[in-house]
Amino acid sequence: MTIGAVLLAVYLGVMAPVSASANDVSGSTIVVTEIPTVAPVRAVGHQGQSFTYLGQQRSTFPTGVAPATMPTQASDATELRQQIKSASRPGAFSAAGDDPKLSADQNFCVGLDASYQPGGVAVSYDRLCQVTTVQVSRYISGCRPNNCAPSGQATFRLIVVGYGARGDRSAGYVIHADAWKVQGANMENETLSISPYCLLGAGSLCELDSALDTTIGNWELDGGQGGTIIVTSPEQGAAGADKININDVGIAITAGFWTGAASNSQLLTSRELTCDSATYVTAGRGCRYTDFVPTFMLDAKQYPESARHIADALYKRVPVVPDPGGRTFPGSIESKQPLTRNYYDTNLQAAATKAKDAACAQYFPNKSAGYDCDEYPFNKTYQNAGSGGPFTIRAIPATDNRGAGGKFGSYLTDTRILDGNPFFVSIANTVPPTS
């Protein structure tokens, strides 16, 4: 029997839902099934939280537990690739107990439960983790997976780490395929191609490097090193003042015969990547994983009065003014109601300042010199005192208020939080009690 008379089926772990008709295998049809894959038992700290925001599944890591092995400050895709290559060396930056064949980021992803869910998880605004199991099965003509054993089979673990760049409209995806099990005559000669794919959400479609493409035997001999593929996001056709492109980016697996007679593909679940050219964030151009909602962490040791005010508002420790009237303040992770940055709506900012000043005059008419009226939610959010939602003000030392405000402004800039992007607020260290 010639290889052209063989059917090829690709089985992918942790997949997007597949319709029932896709399981009706006849002729040269690819059948997709899920191989359950779970994280190994490892202690990697906080596993993060998931929640639904505006109808989409989001993630946050309140304590900031995420791999921080390399900067992604890059002027172009070539520089980003060089940075990723350097940081992705096996054993680079690894901690005790890590797999020496993996990089620090890959070790982190492998030990994180959420990495094994469909599409993986964004662990920070510029990091994505995905781990799954892939199985390529070959069937002779006339056979189906439900009534024949495969004539050849290859199974491997796929580890994907995504990096969003700052300074360039690009993201890098490090592909690592290991733990190979190959059986069946000439199965190692069949081909396997791995590449990201893009689905347009807004603006213009992202552009891809060439796929990582070789025989299964070569993938196995490579020891899982795989390679890096860069996704770029052109400014032409981008949307709005910030020149935004939104794409769902995922991993495509293609298996084929060594003769090139036939090949078939399957797409792993994607995650949203936003690229922009905003001038008011660090490095101007950049890309971030928008499934991740960052958390602004204010240190109570550095800014005790600002931290106390926020904690009293969010957690109802003591009454605040003005009285919110039973309404809940947004911003805490527990509320699942993030704040959103307001950069462009200066009229709303002015309305918030006016409302704050009026409340300050009403509740703190005799505040001491060197004191400011602090406000929450922050002025530069769409939930501020001018929004019609609950807000609170308190007279606190100006040094505390302005120091915390400067910290907040730097956070928005460094974390690439754009106009309308969500974020949470949390307090580090013990919040002093309110007398």
Tab-separated table of C-alpha atoms in Angstrom:
chain	number	residue	atom	x	y	z
A	1	MET	CA	0.000	0.000	0.000
A	2	THR	CA	1.397	3.388	-0.943
A	3	ILE	CA	1.643	6.290	1.441
A	4	GLY	CA	-0.894	8.135	-0.721
A	5	ALA	CA	-3.506	5.581	0.317
A	6	VAL	CA	-3.058	6.468	3.971
A	7	LEU	CA	-5.293	8.792	5.948
A	8	LEU	CA	-3.802	11.176	8.477
A	9	ALA	CA	-5.601	12.287	11.635
A	10	VAL	CA	-4.368	14.924	14.039
A	11	TYR	CA	-5.445	14.708	17.658
A	12	LEU	CA	-4.909	17.846	19.717
A	13	GLY	CA	-5.187	18.229	23.487
A	14	VAL	CA	-7.055	21.202	24.971
A	15	MET	CA	-8.969	22.236	21.869
A	16	ALA	CA	-11.788	24.596	20.974
A	17	PRO	CA	-15.186	22.842	20.748
A	18	VAL	CA	-15.633	20.681	17.645
A	19	SER	CA	-18.983	20.058	15.962
A	20	ALA	CA	-20.414	16.564	15.953
A	21	SER	CA	-20.091	16.344	12.163
A	22	ALA	CA	-16.315	16.616	12.465
A	23	ASN	CA	-16.283	13.203	14.114
A	24	ASP	CA	-17.857	11.544	11.048
A	25	VAL	CA	-14.623	10.334	9.503
A	26	SER	CA	-14.682	9.262	5.865
A	27	GLY	CA	-12.021	9.516	3.218
A	28	SER	CA	-9.101	11.741	4.071
A	29	THR	CA	-10.674	13.529	7.004
A	30	ILE	CA	-8.917	15.014	10.026
A	31	VAL	CA	-10.505	14.035	13.310
A	32	VAL	CA	-9.958	16.305	16.342
A	33	THR	CA	-10.330	14.965	19.864
A	34	GLU	CA	-9.137	16.257	23.223
A	35	ILE	CA	-6.373	14.618	25.210
A	36	PRO	CA	-6.862	15.646	28.850
A	37	THR	CA	-3.671	17.217	30.135
A	38	VAL	CA	-3.073	18.379	33.686
A	39	ALA	CA	-0.294	20.313	35.342
A	40	PRO	CA	2.278	18.345	37.334
A	41	VAL	CA	2.197	18.698	41.088
A	42	ARG	CA	4.412	21.703	41.723
A	43	ALA	CA	4.333	24.612	44.136
A	44	VAL	CA	4.553	27.739	41.983
A	45	GLY	CA	2.765	30.220	44.216
A	46	HIS	CA	-0.437	32.015	43.323
A	47	GLN	CA	-2.327	30.422	40.440
A	48	GLY	CA	-4.224	33.571	39.538
A	49	GLN	CA	-7.943	34.154	39.173
A	50	SER	CA	-10.288	34.020	36.205
A	51	PHE	CA	-13.494	35.988	35.744
A	52	THR	CA	-15.847	37.234	33.042
A	53	TYR	CA	-15.627	40.878	31.967
A	54	LEU	CA	-17.776	42.306	29.160
A	55	GLY	CA	-18.675	38.787	28.099
A	56	GLN	CA	-15.065	37.603	27.797
A	57	GLN	CA	-13.006	35.341	30.029
A	58	ARG	CA	-10.178	37.292	31.676
A	59	SER	CA	-7.359	36.450	34.083
A	60	THR	CA	-5.475	38.319	36.763
A	61	PHE	CA	-2.556	37.517	39.035
A	62	PRO	CA	-3.093	39.792	42.055
A	63	THR	CA	0.317	39.207	43.601
A	64	GLY	CA	2.121	39.674	40.325
A	65	VAL	CA	3.395	36.094	40.171
A	66	ALA	CA	4.650	35.832	36.617
A	67	PRO	CA	7.969	35.014	35.002
A	68	ALA	CA	10.160	38.087	34.788
A	69	THR	CA	13.185	36.713	33.021
A	70	MET	CA	13.763	39.211	30.240
A	71	PRO	CA	12.869	42.667	28.992
A	72	THR	CA	10.790	42.887	25.851
A	73	GLN	CA	11.942	46.370	24.929
A	74	ALA	CA	12.624	46.008	21.218
A	75	SER	CA	12.934	48.450	18.341
A	76	ASP	CA	11.915	45.860	15.753
A	77	ALA	CA	11.017	42.208	15.280
A	78	THR	CA	14.650	41.198	14.742
A	79	GLU	CA	15.706	42.604	18.110
A	80	LEU	CA	12.746	40.941	19.814
A	81	ARG	CA	13.725	37.602	18.300
A	82	GLN	CA	17.298	37.999	19.560
A	83	GLN	CA	16.116	38.799	23.077
A	84	ILE	CA	13.778	35.837	23.147
A	85	LYS	CA	16.453	33.483	21.813
A	86	SER	CA	18.863	34.563	24.533
A	87	ALA	CA	16.337	34.227	27.351
A	88	SER	CA	14.866	30.936	26.104
A	89	ARG	CA	18.050	28.900	26.382
A	90	PRO	CA	17.460	25.627	28.263
A	91	GLY	CA	18.310	26.237	31.881
A	92	ALA	CA	18.613	30.007	31.459
A	93	PHE	CA	17.531	31.779	34.666
A	94	SER	CA	16.217	28.471	36.020
A	95	ALA	CA	15.520	27.939	39.719
A	96	ALA	CA	16.217	24.839	41.771
A	97	GLY	CA	13.885	21.989	40.872
A	98	ASP	CA	13.189	23.229	37.346
A	99	ASP	CA	13.636	21.046	34.276
A	100	PRO	CA	17.126	21.961	32.984
A	101	LYS	CA	15.954	21.335	29.422
A	102	LEU	CA	13.454	24.189	29.677
A	103	SER	CA	13.845	27.938	30.073
A	104	ALA	CA	12.616	29.686	33.226
A	105	ASP	CA	9.443	30.871	31.492
A	106	GLN	CA	8.738	27.395	30.114
A	107	ASN	CA	9.230	25.877	33.566
A	108	PHE	CA	6.846	28.451	34.998
A	109	CYS	CA	4.204	27.663	32.380
A	110	VAL	CA	4.478	23.908	32.833
A	111	GLY	CA	3.851	24.285	36.565
A	112	LEU	CA	0.834	26.569	36.179
A	113	ASP	CA	-2.606	24.939	36.151
A	114	ALA	CA	-4.159	27.609	33.952
A	115	SER	CA	-1.612	26.941	31.181
A	116	TYR	CA	-3.491	23.734	30.369
A	117	GLN	CA	-6.865	25.335	29.686
A	118	PRO	CA	-7.942	26.005	26.070
A	119	GLY	CA	-5.678	28.694	24.665
A	120	GLY	CA	-3.568	28.794	27.807
A	121	VAL	CA	-3.501	31.908	29.981
A	122	ALA	CA	-2.074	35.424	29.871
A	123	VAL	CA	-0.008	35.653	33.071
A	124	SER	CA	0.899	39.312	32.530
A	125	TYR	CA	0.259	41.954	29.914
A	126	ASP	CA	3.304	40.750	27.957
A	127	ARG	CA	3.423	36.996	28.761
A	128	LEU	CA	1.300	34.068	27.573
A	129	CYS	CA	1.548	30.441	28.720
A	130	GLN	CA	0.082	27.438	26.918
A	131	VAL	CA	0.759	23.737	27.466
A	132	THR	CA	-1.095	20.885	25.776
A	133	THR	CA	-0.673	17.403	24.318
A	134	VAL	CA	-0.729	16.723	20.578
A	135	GLN	CA	-1.201	13.348	18.933
A	136	VAL	CA	-0.769	12.673	15.207
A	137	SER	CA	-2.318	9.382	14.083
A	138	ARG	CA	-2.100	7.781	10.621
A	139	TYR	CA	-4.773	5.369	9.373
A	140	ILE	CA	-4.748	3.118	6.323
A	141	SER	CA	-7.386	3.698	3.666
A	142	GLY	CA	-10.864	2.614	4.651
A	143	CYS	CA	-10.169	2.809	8.380
A	144	ARG	CA	-11.638	5.183	10.880
A	145	PRO	CA	-10.438	6.021	14.382
A	146	ASN	CA	-13.476	4.307	15.895
A	147	ASN	CA	-12.907	0.967	14.140
A	148	CYS	CA	-9.174	0.694	13.367
A	149	ALA	CA	-5.918	1.046	15.176
A	150	PRO	CA	-3.583	3.623	13.624
A	151	SER	CA	-0.779	2.386	11.412
A	152	GLY	CA	1.469	5.037	12.934
A	153	GLN	CA	1.275	7.497	15.772
A	154	ALA	CA	3.282	10.343	17.285
A	155	THR	CA	2.483	12.045	20.598
A	156	PHE	CA	4.249	15.034	22.118
A	157	ARG	CA	3.917	17.844	24.632
A	158	LEU	CA	3.588	21.346	23.189
A	159	ILE	CA	4.754	24.314	25.270
A	160	VAL	CA	4.101	27.816	23.925
A	161	VAL	CA	5.343	31.013	25.572
A	162	GLY	CA	4.213	34.285	24.031
A	163	TYR	CA	5.991	37.623	24.522
A	164	GLY	CA	4.476	41.019	23.726
A	165	ALA	CA	7.015	43.677	22.729
A	166	ARG	CA	7.442	47.275	23.817
A	167	GLY	CA	8.908	49.586	21.199
A	168	ASP	CA	7.679	47.481	18.282
A	169	ARG	CA	4.312	46.256	17.092
A	170	SER	CA	5.205	42.588	17.409
A	171	ALA	CA	4.958	39.521	19.603
A	172	GLY	CA	7.157	36.443	19.717
A	173	TYR	CA	5.969	32.873	20.208
A	174	VAL	CA	8.504	30.320	21.447
A	175	ILE	CA	7.483	26.824	20.340
A	176	HIS	CA	8.806	23.847	22.318
A	177	ALA	CA	7.770	20.266	21.450
A	178	ASP	CA	9.127	17.472	23.667
A	179	ALA	CA	8.239	14.178	25.378
A	180	TRP	CA	7.917	12.477	21.977
A	181	LYS	CA	6.502	8.969	21.563
A	182	VAL	CA	6.651	7.771	17.950
A	183	GLN	CA	5.564	4.349	16.694
A	184	GLY	CA	4.713	2.760	13.364
A	185	ALA	CA	6.691	2.164	10.163
A	186	ASN	CA	8.046	5.376	8.607
A	187	MET	CA	6.008	7.554	10.970
A	188	GLU	CA	9.120	9.631	11.623
A	189	ASN	CA	9.144	10.605	7.919
A	190	GLU	CA	5.765	12.349	8.027
A	191	THR	CA	5.853	16.126	8.335
A	192	LEU	CA	4.724	18.429	11.116
A	193	SER	CA	4.345	22.182	10.892
A	194	ILE	CA	3.666	24.523	13.833
A	195	SER	CA	2.838	28.199	13.455
A	196	PRO	CA	0.705	30.937	14.997
A	197	TYR	CA	-2.406	32.050	13.132
A	198	CYS	CA	-4.362	35.326	13.287
A	199	LEU	CA	-8.087	36.083	13.281
A	200	LEU	CA	-8.957	39.756	12.840
A	201	GLY	CA	-10.910	41.501	15.577
A	202	ALA	CA	-10.367	45.178	14.720
A	203	GLY	CA	-7.971	47.244	12.621
A	204	SER	CA	-5.817	45.163	10.302
A	205	LEU	CA	-4.738	41.521	10.252
A	206	CYS	CA	-1.396	40.593	11.799
A	207	GLU	CA	1.444	39.161	9.703
A	208	LEU	CA	3.350	35.936	10.387
A	209	ASP	CA	6.822	34.487	9.938
A	210	SER	CA	7.245	31.210	8.117
A	211	ALA	CA	6.098	28.142	10.033
A	212	LEU	CA	8.418	25.766	11.874
A	213	ASP	CA	8.218	22.873	9.413
A	214	THR	CA	10.119	19.583	9.351
A	215	THR	CA	9.646	15.833	9.683
A	216	ILE	CA	8.419	14.237	12.888
A	217	GLY	CA	11.785	12.523	13.171
A	218	ASN	CA	13.599	15.843	13.087
A	219	TRP	CA	11.258	17.335	15.645
A	220	GLU	CA	12.009	14.379	17.919
A	221	LEU	CA	15.792	14.658	17.410
A	222	ASP	CA	15.666	18.391	18.075
A	223	GLY	CA	14.908	17.586	21.708
A	224	GLY	CA	12.016	20.006	21.846
A	225	GLN	CA	13.933	23.175	21.085
A	226	GLY	CA	11.559	24.127	18.297
A	227	GLY	CA	12.009	27.802	17.528
A	228	THR	CA	10.556	31.294	17.653
A	229	ILE	CA	7.970	32.819	15.340
A	230	ILE	CA	7.303	36.551	15.283
A	231	VAL	CA	3.848	38.029	14.731
A	232	THR	CA	3.863	41.637	13.500
A	233	SER	CA	1.025	44.151	13.460
A	234	PRO	CA	1.097	46.782	10.685
A	235	GLU	CA	0.081	50.386	11.406
A	236	GLN	CA	-1.641	50.675	8.043
A	237	GLY	CA	-5.339	50.125	8.557
A	238	ALA	CA	-5.079	50.298	12.356
A	239	ALA	CA	-8.001	51.826	14.242
A	240	GLY	CA	-8.341	55.064	16.194
A	241	ALA	CA	-5.926	57.588	17.615
A	242	ASP	CA	-3.825	54.840	19.197
A	243	LYS	CA	-3.650	52.909	15.899
A	244	ILE	CA	-4.943	49.724	17.462
A	245	ASN	CA	-5.086	46.284	15.876
A	246	ILE	CA	-6.856	43.501	17.738
A	247	ASN	CA	-6.237	39.924	16.618
A	248	ASP	CA	-7.022	36.551	18.125
A	249	VAL	CA	-3.709	34.712	17.870
A	250	GLY	CA	-3.456	30.963	18.306
A	251	ILE	CA	-1.307	28.005	17.282
A	252	ALA	CA	-1.930	26.022	14.096
A	253	ILE	CA	-0.775	22.398	13.811
A	254	THR	CA	-0.412	20.892	10.333
A	255	ALA	CA	0.490	17.243	9.709
A	256	GLY	CA	1.239	15.832	6.267
A	257	PHE	CA	2.805	13.014	4.286
A	258	TRP	CA	6.477	13.224	3.425
A	259	THR	CA	5.540	13.015	-0.267
A	260	GLY	CA	3.493	16.190	0.037
A	261	ALA	CA	0.475	14.316	-1.319
A	262	ALA	CA	-1.840	15.554	1.418
A	263	SER	CA	-1.806	17.561	4.619
A	264	ASN	CA	-4.347	18.650	7.198
A	265	SER	CA	-4.444	21.387	9.855
A	266	GLN	CA	-6.088	22.104	13.171
A	267	LEU	CA	-6.184	25.347	15.154
A	268	LEU	CA	-5.685	25.520	18.905
A	269	THR	CA	-7.810	27.986	20.827
A	270	SER	CA	-6.601	31.585	20.402
A	271	ARG	CA	-5.962	34.467	22.804
A	272	GLU	CA	-6.467	38.165	22.075
A	273	LEU	CA	-3.391	40.241	21.211
A	274	THR	CA	-3.693	44.042	20.972
A	275	CYS	CA	-0.976	46.095	19.276
A	276	ASP	CA	-0.882	49.884	19.324
A	277	SER	CA	1.167	53.006	18.695
A	278	ALA	CA	-0.070	54.991	21.707
A	279	THR	CA	2.210	57.917	22.520
A	280	TYR	CA	1.298	58.090	26.229
A	281	VAL	CA	2.682	54.698	27.305
A	282	THR	CA	6.223	53.404	27.659
A	283	ALA	CA	8.159	53.017	24.403
A	284	GLY	CA	5.228	54.159	22.277
A	285	ARG	CA	4.512	51.166	20.072
A	286	GLY	CA	3.890	47.737	21.542
A	287	CYS	CA	1.684	44.651	21.935
A	288	ARG	CA	-0.094	43.236	24.969
A	289	TYR	CA	-2.313	40.276	25.859
A	290	THR	CA	-5.683	41.822	26.614
A	291	ASP	CA	-7.115	38.730	28.328
A	292	PHE	CA	-4.918	39.698	31.264
A	293	VAL	CA	-6.259	42.395	33.596
A	294	PRO	CA	-3.392	43.971	35.564
A	295	THR	CA	-3.540	45.065	39.197
A	296	PHE	CA	-2.220	48.383	40.473
A	297	MET	CA	-0.590	47.582	43.810
A	298	LEU	CA	-0.272	50.501	46.239
A	299	ASP	CA	2.193	49.988	49.092
A	300	ALA	CA	0.611	50.867	52.451
A	301	LYS	CA	4.061	51.367	53.997
A	302	GLN	CA	4.936	54.059	51.460
A	303	TYR	CA	1.534	55.730	51.191
A	304	PRO	CA	-0.415	54.793	54.343
A	305	GLU	CA	-3.139	57.446	54.087
A	306	SER	CA	-3.897	56.852	50.417
A	307	ALA	CA	-3.956	53.096	51.059
A	308	ARG	CA	-6.234	53.542	54.063
A	309	HIS	CA	-8.670	55.634	52.053
A	310	ILE	CA	-8.856	53.111	49.202
A	311	ALA	CA	-9.227	50.174	51.598
A	312	ASP	CA	-12.036	51.903	53.490
A	313	ALA	CA	-13.886	52.522	50.223
A	314	LEU	CA	-13.403	49.071	48.719
A	315	TYR	CA	-13.931	46.976	51.840
A	316	LYS	CA	-16.360	49.177	53.837
A	317	ARG	CA	-14.114	49.245	56.879
A	318	VAL	CA	-15.537	52.583	58.037
A	319	PRO	CA	-18.074	55.007	56.540
A	320	VAL	CA	-16.718	57.268	53.799
A	321	VAL	CA	-17.894	60.591	52.410
A	322	PRO	CA	-19.879	61.247	50.362
A	323	ASP	CA	-22.072	58.311	51.408
A	324	PRO	CA	-22.210	55.862	48.448
A	325	GLY	CA	-25.848	55.078	49.277
A	326	GLY	CA	-25.391	51.319	49.353
A	327	ARG	CA	-23.511	51.221	46.054
A	328	THR	CA	-20.274	49.264	45.796
A	329	PHE	CA	-17.073	50.949	44.743
A	330	PRO	CA	-15.458	49.333	41.692
A	331	GLY	CA	-11.793	48.367	41.503
A	332	SER	CA	-11.269	45.418	43.855
A	333	ILE	CA	-10.527	41.966	42.498
A	334	GLU	CA	-13.262	40.571	44.734
A	335	SER	CA	-15.864	42.803	43.091
A	336	LYS	CA	-14.836	41.656	39.594
A	337	GLN	CA	-15.556	45.244	38.537
A	338	PRO	CA	-12.288	46.743	37.320
A	339	LEU	CA	-11.606	50.414	36.791
A	340	THR	CA	-10.906	51.585	33.228
A	341	ARG	CA	-8.359	54.181	32.224
A	342	ASN	CA	-9.561	57.558	30.940
A	343	TYR	CA	-6.920	59.286	28.856
A	344	TYR	CA	-8.910	61.074	26.166
A	345	ASP	CA	-12.110	62.292	27.869
A	346	THR	CA	-10.809	65.492	29.442
A	347	ASN	CA	-14.358	66.800	29.918
A	348	LEU	CA	-15.098	63.904	32.246
A	349	GLN	CA	-11.841	64.531	34.092
A	350	ALA	CA	-12.799	68.196	34.546
A	351	ALA	CA	-16.258	67.181	35.803
A	352	ALA	CA	-14.612	64.853	38.323
A	353	THR	CA	-12.337	67.616	39.569
A	354	LYS	CA	-15.322	69.929	39.986
A	355	ALA	CA	-17.276	67.263	41.923
A	356	LYS	CA	-14.263	66.493	44.099
A	357	ASP	CA	-13.629	70.166	44.933
A	358	ALA	CA	-17.282	70.699	45.841
A	359	ALA	CA	-17.276	67.650	48.123
A	360	CYS	CA	-13.978	68.745	49.661
A	361	ALA	CA	-15.414	72.157	50.486
A	362	GLN	CA	-18.479	70.524	52.011
A	363	TYR	CA	-16.829	67.814	54.103
A	364	PHE	CA	-13.376	69.262	54.826
A	365	PRO	CA	-13.795	73.059	54.824
A	366	ASN	CA	-11.077	73.514	57.443
A	367	LYS	CA	-8.476	71.050	56.257
A	368	SER	CA	-4.977	71.861	57.465
A	369	ALA	CA	-2.295	73.440	55.303
A	370	GLY	CA	-0.250	70.806	53.508
A	371	TYR	CA	-3.281	68.551	53.074
A	372	ASP	CA	-5.026	67.566	49.817
A	373	CYS	CA	-8.431	66.073	49.203
A	374	ASP	CA	-7.726	62.580	47.906
A	375	GLU	CA	-10.369	61.005	45.665
A	376	TYR	CA	-11.347	57.464	44.756
A	377	PRO	CA	-11.982	56.219	42.098
A	378	PHE	CA	-9.044	57.990	40.492
A	379	ASN	CA	-9.601	61.058	38.312
A	380	LYS	CA	-8.041	59.396	35.252
A	381	THR	CA	-10.645	56.625	35.136
A	382	TYR	CA	-14.097	56.368	33.582
A	383	GLN	CA	-15.507	55.607	37.049
A	384	ASN	CA	-14.340	58.922	38.531
A	385	ALA	CA	-16.324	61.490	40.538
A	386	GLY	CA	-17.804	62.937	37.349
A	387	SER	CA	-19.175	59.625	36.093
A	388	GLY	CA	-22.312	59.560	38.243
A	389	GLY	CA	-21.074	56.513	40.156
A	390	PRO	CA	-20.078	56.438	43.824
A	391	PHE	CA	-16.961	58.356	44.818
A	392	THR	CA	-15.249	59.282	48.044
A	393	ILE	CA	-12.897	62.065	49.139
A	394	ARG	CA	-10.695	62.456	52.207
A	395	ALA	CA	-8.232	65.075	53.427
A	396	ILE	CA	-4.786	63.484	53.673
A	397	PRO	CA	-1.191	64.807	53.688
A	398	ALA	CA	-0.315	66.221	50.286
A	399	THR	CA	2.973	64.312	50.149
A	400	ASP	CA	1.119	61.015	50.575
A	401	ASN	CA	-1.588	61.926	48.067
A	402	ARG	CA	0.749	63.206	45.383
A	403	GLY	CA	3.263	60.408	45.866
A	404	ALA	CA	0.555	57.787	45.412
A	405	GLY	CA	-0.777	59.698	42.397
A	406	GLY	CA	2.654	59.704	40.785
A	407	LYS	CA	2.978	55.970	41.433
A	408	PHE	CA	-0.389	55.392	39.799
A	409	GLY	CA	0.505	57.471	36.736
A	410	SER	CA	3.786	55.598	36.255
A	411	TYR	CA	1.972	52.288	36.582
A	412	LEU	CA	-0.492	53.143	33.812
A	413	THR	CA	2.367	54.160	31.531
A	414	ASP	CA	4.696	51.243	32.235
A	415	THR	CA	1.966	48.596	32.034
A	416	ARG	CA	0.696	49.873	28.666
A	417	ILE	CA	-2.823	50.468	29.947
A	418	LEU	CA	-4.595	52.317	27.140
A	419	ASP	CA	-7.701	54.463	27.207
A	420	GLY	CA	-10.614	52.198	28.142
A	421	ASN	CA	-8.434	49.297	29.326
A	422	PRO	CA	-9.431	47.641	32.637
A	423	PHE	CA	-7.299	47.226	35.760
A	424	PHE	CA	-7.789	46.357	39.421
A	425	VAL	CA	-6.540	48.063	42.583
A	426	SER	CA	-5.000	46.278	45.547
A	427	ILE	CA	-3.014	47.199	48.655
A	428	ALA	CA	0.385	45.717	49.488
A	429	ASN	CA	1.348	45.267	53.147
A	430	THR	CA	-0.933	45.857	56.121
A	431	VAL	CA	-3.323	48.753	55.769
A	432	PRO	CA	-3.282	50.927	58.900
A	433	PRO	CA	-6.604	51.049	60.778
A	434	THR	CA	-8.796	54.113	60.462
A	435	SER	CA	-9.329	55.852	63.759
